[in-house]
CSV table of C-alpha atoms in Angstrom, one decimal:
chain,number,residue,atom,x,y,z
D,150,MET,CA,-18.2,-12.2,12.1
D,151,ALA,CA,-16.4,-12.4,15.4
D,152,LEU,CA,-12.6,-12.5,16.3
D,153,PRO,CA,-10.7,-15.8,15.4
D,154,LEU,CA,-11.5,-18.0,18.4
D,155,SER,CA,-6.6,-18.4,18.6
D,156,TYR,CA,-6.7,-14.8,19.2
D,157,THR,CA,-9.4,-14.5,21.3
D,158,ASN,CA,-8.1,-17.4,24.0
D,159,ARG,CA,-4.4,-15.9,23.3
D,160,LEU,CA,-6.3,-13.1,24.7
D,161,SER,CA,-8.1,-14.7,27.5
D,162,LYS,CA,-5.0,-16.5,29.3
D,163,ASP,CA,-3.3,-13.0,29.4
D,164,VAL,CA,-6.1,-11.5,31.0
D,165,ASP,CA,-6.1,-14.7,33.3
D,166,ARG,CA,-2.4,-14.2,33.5
D,167,TRP,CA,-3.1,-10.3,34.4
D,168,HIS,CA,-6.0,-10.9,37.0
D,169,ASP,CA,-3.4,-13.4,38.9
D,170,ALA,CA,-0.8,-10.5,39.1
D,171,GLY,CA,-3.2,-8.5,40.4
D,172,TRP,CA,-2.9,-5.7,37.6
D,173,ILE,CA,-7.0,-6.5,36.9
D,174,ASP,CA,-9.8,-7.1,39.2
D,175,ALA,CA,-12.3,-9.7,38.2
D,176,ARG,CA,-14.5,-6.5,37.2
D,177,GLY,CA,-12.0,-5.7,34.7
D,178,ARG,CA,-11.2,-9.4,33.5
D,179,THR,CA,-14.8,-9.6,32.7
D,180,GLY,CA,-15.1,-6.1,31.0
D,181,ILE,CA,-11.9,-6.9,28.8
D,182,LEU,CA,-13.4,-10.5,28.3
D,183,ALA,CA,-16.8,-9.1,26.9
D,184,ASP,CA,-15.3,-6.5,25.3
D,185,VAL,CA,-13.5,-8.8,23.0
D,186,GLN,CA,-16.4,-11.2,22.9
D,187,SER,CA,-18.3,-8.3,21.2
D,188,ARG,CA,-16.1,-6.8,18.7
D,189,LYS,CA,-15.9,-7.8,14.8
D,190,ALA,CA,-13.3,-8.9,12.6
D,191,ILE,CA,-12.1,-6.6,9.6
D,192,ILE,CA,-12.2,-8.7,7.4
D,193,SER,CA,-14.6,-12.1,7.4
D,194,GLN,CA,-14.8,-14.9,5.3
D,195,PRO,CA,-18.4,-13.9,3.6
D,196,GLY,CA,-17.0,-10.9,2.9
D,197,VAL,CA,-13.8,-11.9,0.7
D,198,LEU,CA,-15.6,-14.0,-0.7
D,199,ALA,CA,-18.2,-11.8,-2.1
D,200,ILE,CA,-15.9,-9.7,-3.0
D,201,LEU,CA,-14.1,-12.3,-5.3
D,202,GLY,CA,-17.7,-13.1,-6.7
D,203,ALA,CA,-17.9,-9.8,-7.7
D,204,THR,CA,-14.3,-9.7,-9.4
D,205,LEU,CA,-15.6,-12.5,-11.0
D,206,VAL,CA,-19.0,-10.9,-12.3
D,207,GLY,CA,-17.0,-8.2,-13.5
D,208,PHE,CA,-14.6,-10.3,-15.8
D,209,SER,CA,-17.7,-11.8,-17.3
D,210,ALA,CA,-18.7,-8.4,-18.0
D,211,MET,CA,-16.0,-7.4,-20.1
D,212,THR,CA,-15.2,-11.0,-21.4
D,213,PHE,CA,-19.0,-10.4,-22.4
D,214,VAL,CA,-17.7,-7.5,-24.4
D,215,ALA,CA,-14.4,-8.6,-26.1
D,216,ALA,CA,-16.9,-11.7,-27.1
D,217,ASN,CA,-18.6,-9.5,-29.7
D,218,TRP,CA,-21.6,-11.5,-30.0
D,219,GLN,CA,-22.9,-10.7,-33.6
D,220,ALA,CA,-26.0,-12.2,-32.5
D,221,MET,CA,-27.4,-9.6,-30.8
D,222,SER,CA,-28.1,-6.3,-31.9
D,223,LYS,CA,-26.4,-2.9,-30.3
D,224,LEU,CA,-29.3,-2.4,-27.7
D,225,ALA,CA,-30.0,-5.8,-26.9
D,226,ARG,CA,-26.1,-5.7,-26.0
D,227,LEU,CA,-26.8,-2.2,-24.5
D,228,LEU,CA,-30.3,-3.5,-22.5
D,229,VAL,CA,-27.7,-6.0,-21.2
D,230,LEU,CA,-25.3,-4.1,-19.6
D,231,MET,CA,-27.5,-1.7,-18.3
D,232,ILE,CA,-29.8,-4.2,-16.1
D,233,GLY,CA,-26.7,-6.0,-15.1
D,234,LEU,CA,-25.8,-2.3,-13.6
D,235,TRP,CA,-29.2,-1.3,-11.8
D,236,ALA,CA,-29.1,-4.6,-10.6
D,237,ALA,CA,-25.8,-4.7,-9.2
D,238,TYR,CA,-26.4,-0.5,-8.0
D,239,GLY,CA,-30.2,-1.8,-6.5
D,240,GLY,CA,-29.2,-4.9,-4.7
D,241,ALA,CA,-26.6,-2.5,-3.2
D,242,ALA,CA,-28.9,-0.1,-1.6
D,243,VAL,CA,-31.2,-2.8,-0.2
D,244,LEU,CA,-28.4,-4.9,1.2
D,245,PHE,CA,-27.0,-2.0,2.9
D,246,THR,CA,-30.8,-1.5,4.2
D,247,ARG,CA,-30.5,-4.8,5.9
D,248,ARG,CA,-26.8,-4.0,7.1
D,249,LEU,CA,-25.2,-6.5,4.8
D,250,ASN,CA,-22.6,-4.3,4.3
D,251,ALA,CA,-19.8,-7.0,3.0
D,252,PHE,CA,-22.4,-8.0,0.6
D,253,GLY,CA,-23.3,-4.3,-0.8
D,254,ASP,CA,-19.9,-3.6,-0.9
D,255,ALA,CA,-19.3,-6.9,-3.1
D,256,ALA,CA,-22.7,-5.5,-5.0
D,257,VAL,CA,-21.1,-2.1,-5.5
D,258,LEU,CA,-17.6,-3.7,-7.3
D,259,ALA,CA,-19.9,-5.9,-9.5
D,260,GLY,CA,-21.4,-2.5,-10.9
D,261,ALA,CA,-18.4,-0.5,-11.4
D,262,ALA,CA,-16.9,-3.4,-13.0
D,263,ILE,CA,-20.5,-3.7,-15.3
D,264,PHE,CA,-20.0,0.3,-16.2
D,265,GLY,CA,-16.5,0.0,-16.7
D,266,ALA,CA,-17.4,-3.2,-19.6
D,267,ALA,CA,-20.2,-0.6,-20.6
D,268,ILE,CA,-17.9,1.9,-21.7
D,269,MET,CA,-15.8,-0.7,-23.2
D,270,LEU,CA,-19.2,-2.1,-25.1
D,271,VAL,CA,-20.0,1.6,-26.6
D,272,SER,CA,-16.4,2.3,-27.8
D,273,GLN,CA,-16.5,-1.3,-29.7
D,274,MET,CA,-20.1,-0.7,-30.8
D,275,TYR,CA,-19.3,3.0,-32.4
D,276,HIS,CA,-16.0,2.8,-33.0
D,277,ILE,CA,-15.3,5.6,-31.2
D,278,GLU,CA,-12.0,7.2,-31.9
D,279,GLY,CA,-9.7,9.4,-29.4
D,280,ASN,CA,-7.1,8.5,-26.5
D,281,PRO,CA,-7.8,5.1,-25.3
D,282,PRO,CA,-6.3,6.0,-21.6
D,283,ASP,CA,-9.3,8.8,-21.2
D,284,ALA,CA,-12.0,5.3,-21.0
D,285,VAL,CA,-10.0,4.2,-18.2
D,286,LEU,CA,-10.4,7.7,-16.5
D,287,LEU,CA,-14.3,7.8,-16.9
D,288,TRP,CA,-14.2,4.2,-15.9
D,289,ALA,CA,-12.3,5.5,-12.1
D,290,ILE,CA,-14.9,8.8,-12.3
D,291,GLY,CA,-17.7,6.1,-12.1
D,292,ALA,CA,-16.6,3.8,-9.4
D,293,LEU,CA,-15.3,6.9,-7.5
D,294,ALA,CA,-18.6,8.1,-7.6
D,295,SER,CA,-20.4,5.0,-6.9
D,296,GLY,CA,-17.8,4.2,-4.2
D,297,VAL,CA,-18.9,8.0,-2.5
D,298,LEU,CA,-22.4,7.4,-2.9
D,299,PHE,CA,-22.3,4.2,-1.4
D,300,ARG,CA,-19.5,4.7,1.3
D,301,SER,CA,-17.9,1.5,-0.4
D,302,GLY,CA,-14.3,0.9,0.2
D,303,PRO,CA,-13.6,-2.2,-2.7
D,304,ALA,CA,-15.1,0.7,-5.4
D,305,LEU,CA,-13.1,3.2,-4.0
D,306,GLY,CA,-10.3,0.8,-4.6
D,307,LEU,CA,-10.9,0.0,-7.7
D,308,SER,CA,-10.9,3.7,-8.9
D,309,MET,CA,-7.7,4.5,-7.4
D,310,LEU,CA,-6.3,1.4,-9.2
D,311,ALA,CA,-8.0,2.8,-12.7
D,312,ILE,CA,-6.3,6.3,-12.2
D,313,GLY,CA,-2.9,4.2,-11.4
D,314,VAL,CA,-3.6,2.2,-14.7
D,315,TRP,CA,-4.7,5.7,-17.1
D,316,SER,CA,-1.4,7.3,-15.9
D,317,ALA,CA,0.7,4.1,-16.7
D,318,TRP,CA,-1.1,3.9,-20.1
D,319,GLU,CA,-0.5,7.3,-21.0
D,320,MET,CA,3.2,7.3,-19.7
D,321,GLN,CA,3.0,4.4,-22.0
D,322,LEU,CA,2.1,6.4,-25.0
D,323,THR,CA,4.2,9.3,-24.4
D,324,THR,CA,7.1,8.4,-22.9
D,325,GLY,CA,7.2,11.6,-21.0
D,326,VAL,CA,5.9,12.4,-16.8
D,327,HIS,CA,1.9,12.0,-16.8
D,328,TRP,CA,1.4,15.2,-14.3
D,329,ALA,CA,-2.2,15.0,-14.5
D,330,PHE,CA,-1.8,12.0,-12.3
D,331,LEU,CA,-1.5,14.2,-9.1
D,332,ALA,CA,-4.8,15.9,-9.8
D,333,GLY,CA,-6.1,12.6,-10.1
D,334,TRP,CA,-4.8,11.1,-7.5
D,335,ALA,CA,-5.4,13.8,-5.5
D,336,VAL,CA,-9.2,13.7,-6.1
D,337,VAL,CA,-9.8,9.9,-5.2
D,338,ALA,CA,-7.2,10.6,-2.0
D,339,GLY,CA,-9.0,13.4,-0.9
D,340,ALA,CA,-12.6,11.2,-0.9
D,341,TYR,CA,-10.5,8.4,1.1
D,342,LEU,CA,-9.9,11.5,3.4
D,343,TRP,CA,-13.5,12.8,3.9
D,344,LEU,CA,-14.9,9.0,4.3
D,345,ARG,CA,-12.1,8.3,6.8
D,346,TRP,CA,-11.0,5.0,5.1
D,347,ARG,CA,-7.9,4.1,6.5
D,348,PRO,CA,-7.1,1.3,3.7
D,349,GLY,CA,-7.6,3.6,0.7
D,350,LEU,CA,-4.6,5.7,2.5
D,351,HIS,CA,-2.2,3.3,2.4
D,352,LEU,CA,-3.4,2.0,-1.4
D,353,ALA,CA,-3.0,5.7,-2.1
D,354,ALA,CA,1.3,6.3,-0.9
D,355,MET,CA,1.6,2.9,-2.7
D,356,THR,CA,0.0,4.1,-6.0
D,357,MET,CA,1.6,7.2,-5.3
D,358,ALA,CA,5.3,5.7,-4.9
D,359,GLY,CA,4.5,3.7,-7.9
D,360,TRP,CA,4.0,7.3,-10.2
D,361,ILE,CA,7.4,8.6,-8.4
D,362,ILE,CA,9.2,5.6,-9.3
D,363,ALA,CA,8.0,6.0,-12.4
D,364,LEU,CA,10.0,9.6,-12.2
D,365,GLY,CA,13.1,8.0,-12.4
D,366,TRP,CA,12.5,6.8,-16.0
D,367,LYS,CA,10.6,10.0,-17.2
D,368,LEU,CA,12.2,12.6,-16.2
D,369,PRO,CA,14.1,14.2,-19.4
D,370,HIS,CA,18.2,13.2,-19.6
D,371,GLY,CA,17.3,10.4,-16.9
D,372,PRO,CA,17.6,7.7,-15.4
D,373,HIS,CA,16.7,9.9,-11.9
D,374,HIS,CA,16.3,7.8,-9.9
D,375,TRP,CA,18.7,9.6,-6.9
D,376,LEU,CA,15.6,12.0,-7.6
D,377,VAL,CA,13.0,9.0,-6.6
D,378,ALA,CA,15.2,8.3,-3.0
D,379,SER,CA,16.2,11.8,-2.2
D,380,ILE,CA,12.3,11.9,-2.4
D,381,GLY,CA,11.5,9.2,-0.5
D,382,PHE,CA,14.2,10.1,2.2
D,383,ALA,CA,13.1,13.2,2.5
D,384,ILE,CA,9.6,12.3,3.2
D,385,ALA,CA,10.9,10.3,6.1
D,386,ALA,CA,13.2,12.3,7.5
D,387,LEU,CA,9.8,15.1,7.6
D,388,SER,CA,8.1,12.2,9.5
D,389,VAL,CA,10.5,11.7,11.9
D,390,ILE,CA,10.4,15.3,12.5
D,391,GLY,CA,7.0,15.7,12.4
D,392,THR,CA,6.6,12.9,15.5
D,393,TRP,CA,9.2,14.4,17.4
D,394,HIS,CA,8.1,18.2,17.4
D,395,TYR,CA,4.8,18.5,16.5
D,396,ALA,CA,2.4,15.5,17.4
D,397,LYS,CA,1.0,17.1,20.7
D,398,ALA,CA,1.0,20.4,19.3
D,399,LEU,CA,-1.7,18.7,16.7
D,400,ASP,CA,-3.7,16.2,19.0
D,401,GLY,CA,-1.2,13.6,17.9
D,402,ARG,CA,-2.9,13.4,14.9
D,403,VAL,CA,0.8,13.9,13.2
D,404,GLY,CA,2.3,11.4,15.5
D,405,ALA,CA,-0.4,8.7,14.7
D,406,ILE,CA,0.3,8.6,11.0
D,407,ALA,CA,4.2,9.5,11.2
D,408,PRO,CA,5.4,6.1,11.3
D,409,THR,CA,3.5,4.5,8.9
D,410,THR,CA,4.4,8.0,6.6
D,411,THR,CA,8.1,6.8,7.4
D,412,THR,CA,7.9,3.4,6.7
D,413,TYR,CA,6.5,4.2,2.6
D,414,GLY,CA,9.5,7.2,2.7
D,415,LEU,CA,12.1,4.5,3.7
D,416,ALA,CA,10.6,1.7,1.1
D,417,LEU,CA,10.6,4.9,-1.6
D,418,GLY,CA,13.9,6.1,-0.7
D,419,PHE,CA,15.6,2.1,-0.8
D,420,ALA,CA,13.8,1.2,-4.3
D,421,GLY,CA,15.5,4.1,-5.9
D,422,LEU,CA,18.5,3.6,-4.0
D,423,LEU,CA,18.6,0.0,-5.3
D,424,LEU,CA,17.3,1.1,-8.8
D,425,GLY,CA,19.9,3.7,-9.3
D,426,GLN,CA,23.1,2.2,-8.2
D,427,PHE,CA,23.2,-0.2,-11.5
D,428,GLU,CA,22.3,2.8,-14.0
D,429,ARG,CA,25.4,4.9,-12.4
D,430,MET,CA,23.1,6.9,-10.1
D,431,TYR,CA,26.2,8.7,-8.8
D,432,PRO,CA,28.4,8.7,-12.3
D,433,ALA,CA,30.8,11.4,-10.6
D,434,THR,CA,31.0,9.9,-6.8
D,435,PRO,CA,32.6,6.9,-5.4
D,436,PHE,CA,28.7,6.2,-5.1
D,437,GLY,CA,28.6,5.8,-8.6
D,438,THR,CA,30.2,2.4,-8.9
D,439,LEU,CA,28.3,-0.8,-8.2
D,440,LEU,CA,30.4,-1.5,-4.8
D,441,GLY,CA,29.5,2.2,-3.7
D,442,GLY,CA,26.0,2.0,-4.4
D,443,ALA,CA,25.9,-1.0,-2.5
D,444,VAL,CA,28.1,0.5,0.6
D,445,LEU,CA,26.1,3.5,0.6
D,446,THR,CA,22.5,1.5,0.4
D,447,LEU,CA,23.6,-1.0,3.2
D,448,ALA,CA,25.0,1.9,5.2
D,449,LEU,CA,21.3,3.2,5.1
D,450,VAL,CA,19.8,-0.6,5.7
D,451,THR,CA,21.8,-0.4,8.7
D,452,ALA,CA,20.7,3.2,10.4
D,453,THR,CA,16.8,2.4,9.4
D,454,ILE,CA,17.1,-0.9,11.5
D,455,TYR,CA,18.6,0.4,14.2
D,456,TRP,CA,16.3,3.2,14.7
D,457,ALA,CA,13.2,1.2,14.0
D,458,MET,CA,14.3,-0.9,16.6
D,459,HIS,CA,15.2,2.0,18.8
D,460,THR,CA,11.7,3.4,18.2
D,461,ASP,CA,9.7,0.1,18.0
D,462,ASN,CA,8.8,0.7,14.6
D,463,ARG,CA,8.0,-2.5,13.1
D,464,SER,CA,7.0,-1.6,9.8
D,465,ALA,CA,10.0,0.8,9.2
D,466,LEU,CA,12.0,-2.2,10.7
D,467,MET,CA,10.3,-4.9,7.8
D,468,VAL,CA,11.4,-2.4,5.3
D,469,GLY,CA,14.7,-2.4,6.2
D,470,TYR,CA,15.0,-6.3,6.4
D,471,ALA,CA,13.3,-6.5,2.9
D,472,ALA,CA,15.4,-3.5,1.5
D,473,PHE,CA,18.5,-6.0,3.2
D,474,SER,CA,17.3,-8.5,1.1
D,475,ALA,CA,16.8,-7.3,-1.7
D,476,GLU,CA,20.5,-5.2,-1.9
D,477,ILE,CA,21.9,-8.9,-1.0
D,478,LEU,CA,20.1,-10.9,-4.1
D,479,ALA,CA,20.7,-8.0,-6.6
D,480,LEU,CA,24.2,-7.8,-5.9
D,481,TYR,CA,24.6,-12.1,-6.3
D,482,PHE,CA,23.1,-11.8,-9.6
D,483,LYS,CA,25.1,-8.5,-11.1
D,484,THR,CA,28.3,-10.1,-9.4
D,485,PHE,CA,27.9,-13.4,-10.3
D,486,GLY,CA,30.8,-14.7,-11.8
D,487,THR,CA,33.1,-11.9,-10.5
D,488,LEU,CA,33.8,-13.8,-7.0
D,489,LEU,CA,36.1,-11.1,-5.4
D,490,ASP,CA,33.2,-9.0,-5.3
D,491,THR,CA,30.3,-10.9,-4.5
D,492,SER,CA,32.8,-12.1,-1.1
D,493,LEU,CA,33.5,-8.2,-0.4
D,494,ILE,CA,29.5,-7.8,-0.3
D,495,PHE,CA,29.0,-10.8,1.7
D,496,GLY,CA,31.7,-10.2,4.2
D,497,ILE,CA,30.6,-6.3,4.7
D,498,GLY,CA,27.0,-7.5,5.1
D,499,GLY,CA,27.9,-10.1,7.3
D,500,LEU,CA,30.1,-7.6,9.9
D,501,LEU,CA,26.7,-5.1,9.2
D,502,ILE,CA,24.3,-7.9,10.7
D,503,ILE,CA,26.8,-8.6,13.4
D,504,ALA,CA,26.8,-5.1,14.7
D,505,LEU,CA,23.2,-5.2,14.4
D,506,ALA,CA,22.9,-8.3,16.6
D,507,SER,CA,24.8,-6.3,19.2
D,508,VAL,CA,23.1,-3.2,18.6
D,509,ALA,CA,19.9,-5.0,19.6
D,510,PHE,CA,21.3,-7.4,22.4
D,511,ARG,CA,22.3,-4.1,24.2
D,512,LEU,CA,18.5,-2.8,23.5
D,513,MET,CA,17.1,-5.9,24.9
D,514,LYS,CA,19.8,-5.9,27.9
D,515,HIS,CA,19.0,-2.5,29.3
D,516,LYS,CA,15.1,-1.9,28.4
D,517,PRO,CA,13.9,-3.4,31.4
D,518,HIS,CA,16.0,-0.9,33.4
D,519,ILE,CA,14.7,1.9,31.5
D,520,GLU,CA,11.4,0.4,31.7
D,521,GLY,CA,11.9,0.4,35.6
D,522,ALA,CA,13.1,3.9,35.9
D,523,ALA,CA,9.9,5.2,33.5
D,524,SER,CA,7.6,3.7,35.9
């Protein structure tokens, strides 16, 4: 599927403007427009609909298991699922051969979902007793195998989601930290790296962030949200240092991923701060109070937004805005009824925003001069 018409029209106007300004010649203009027309959208409507259809097929298989049809024999139930499983994978092979990759991915996802339903059915029919989360782990292994075999992103994504569910279920049953998650996560994330599936790396980062946030509650003698915040800000700091000092030495690979890693680290750090300030994260310091924790968070938000504007890191800027909004909203509900505290918090927030507006104005004012000097 081609790129959206609105995008190509907007780019065509820009190219015409560059041509009229003399920045590119007629040959360059023609080449740029031809390249844009030849590109395909990352997400296509048929692909999205196919994935949605595969998801419904998966839910259909699970519902079939849940129905526990007594009219069918055990062999008949297994045959229905096995036929569906091999039909999905066989169809995927044919679709990939014909280069219908979006539909092939949907078929692989449907097959992985049916595999999960088959695990449920076997456990139900034969009353297999044991550790229930192990069934989810087996499902994750099957989804990972099919994703690697077919190089299918949706199936790989399902495997990471299943790893997350497996770990969350284990922690719910044991009320402790599920350290085995790290091994499962590493295997799936390693597959993402091997196959160079970039969306999967984002999914892996979000799954890891969720597990680290759970540490704040699950570690002994908790809560330990201060540790979550420390891990997050440490990741962000190391990413920034990597950008400054090691990007050129590693051919820009660190520089390419560091802004994204910084963003996830900041998001994790602010999540820890937000959770921690309402559970006395710093009981022996002024930050143990609600007001002290809010001041610390808002100060770090201000620093993050300033740094993001200065370095043009838009994703980090969005994290700063989101953290500021979440902090103000949480404080409003937490201090609702205490008008003096609420007034003080809003006043501090207002002053911080005014300061940020002044900084942004100065950056925008001096940016043309900086660019002119660089040229």
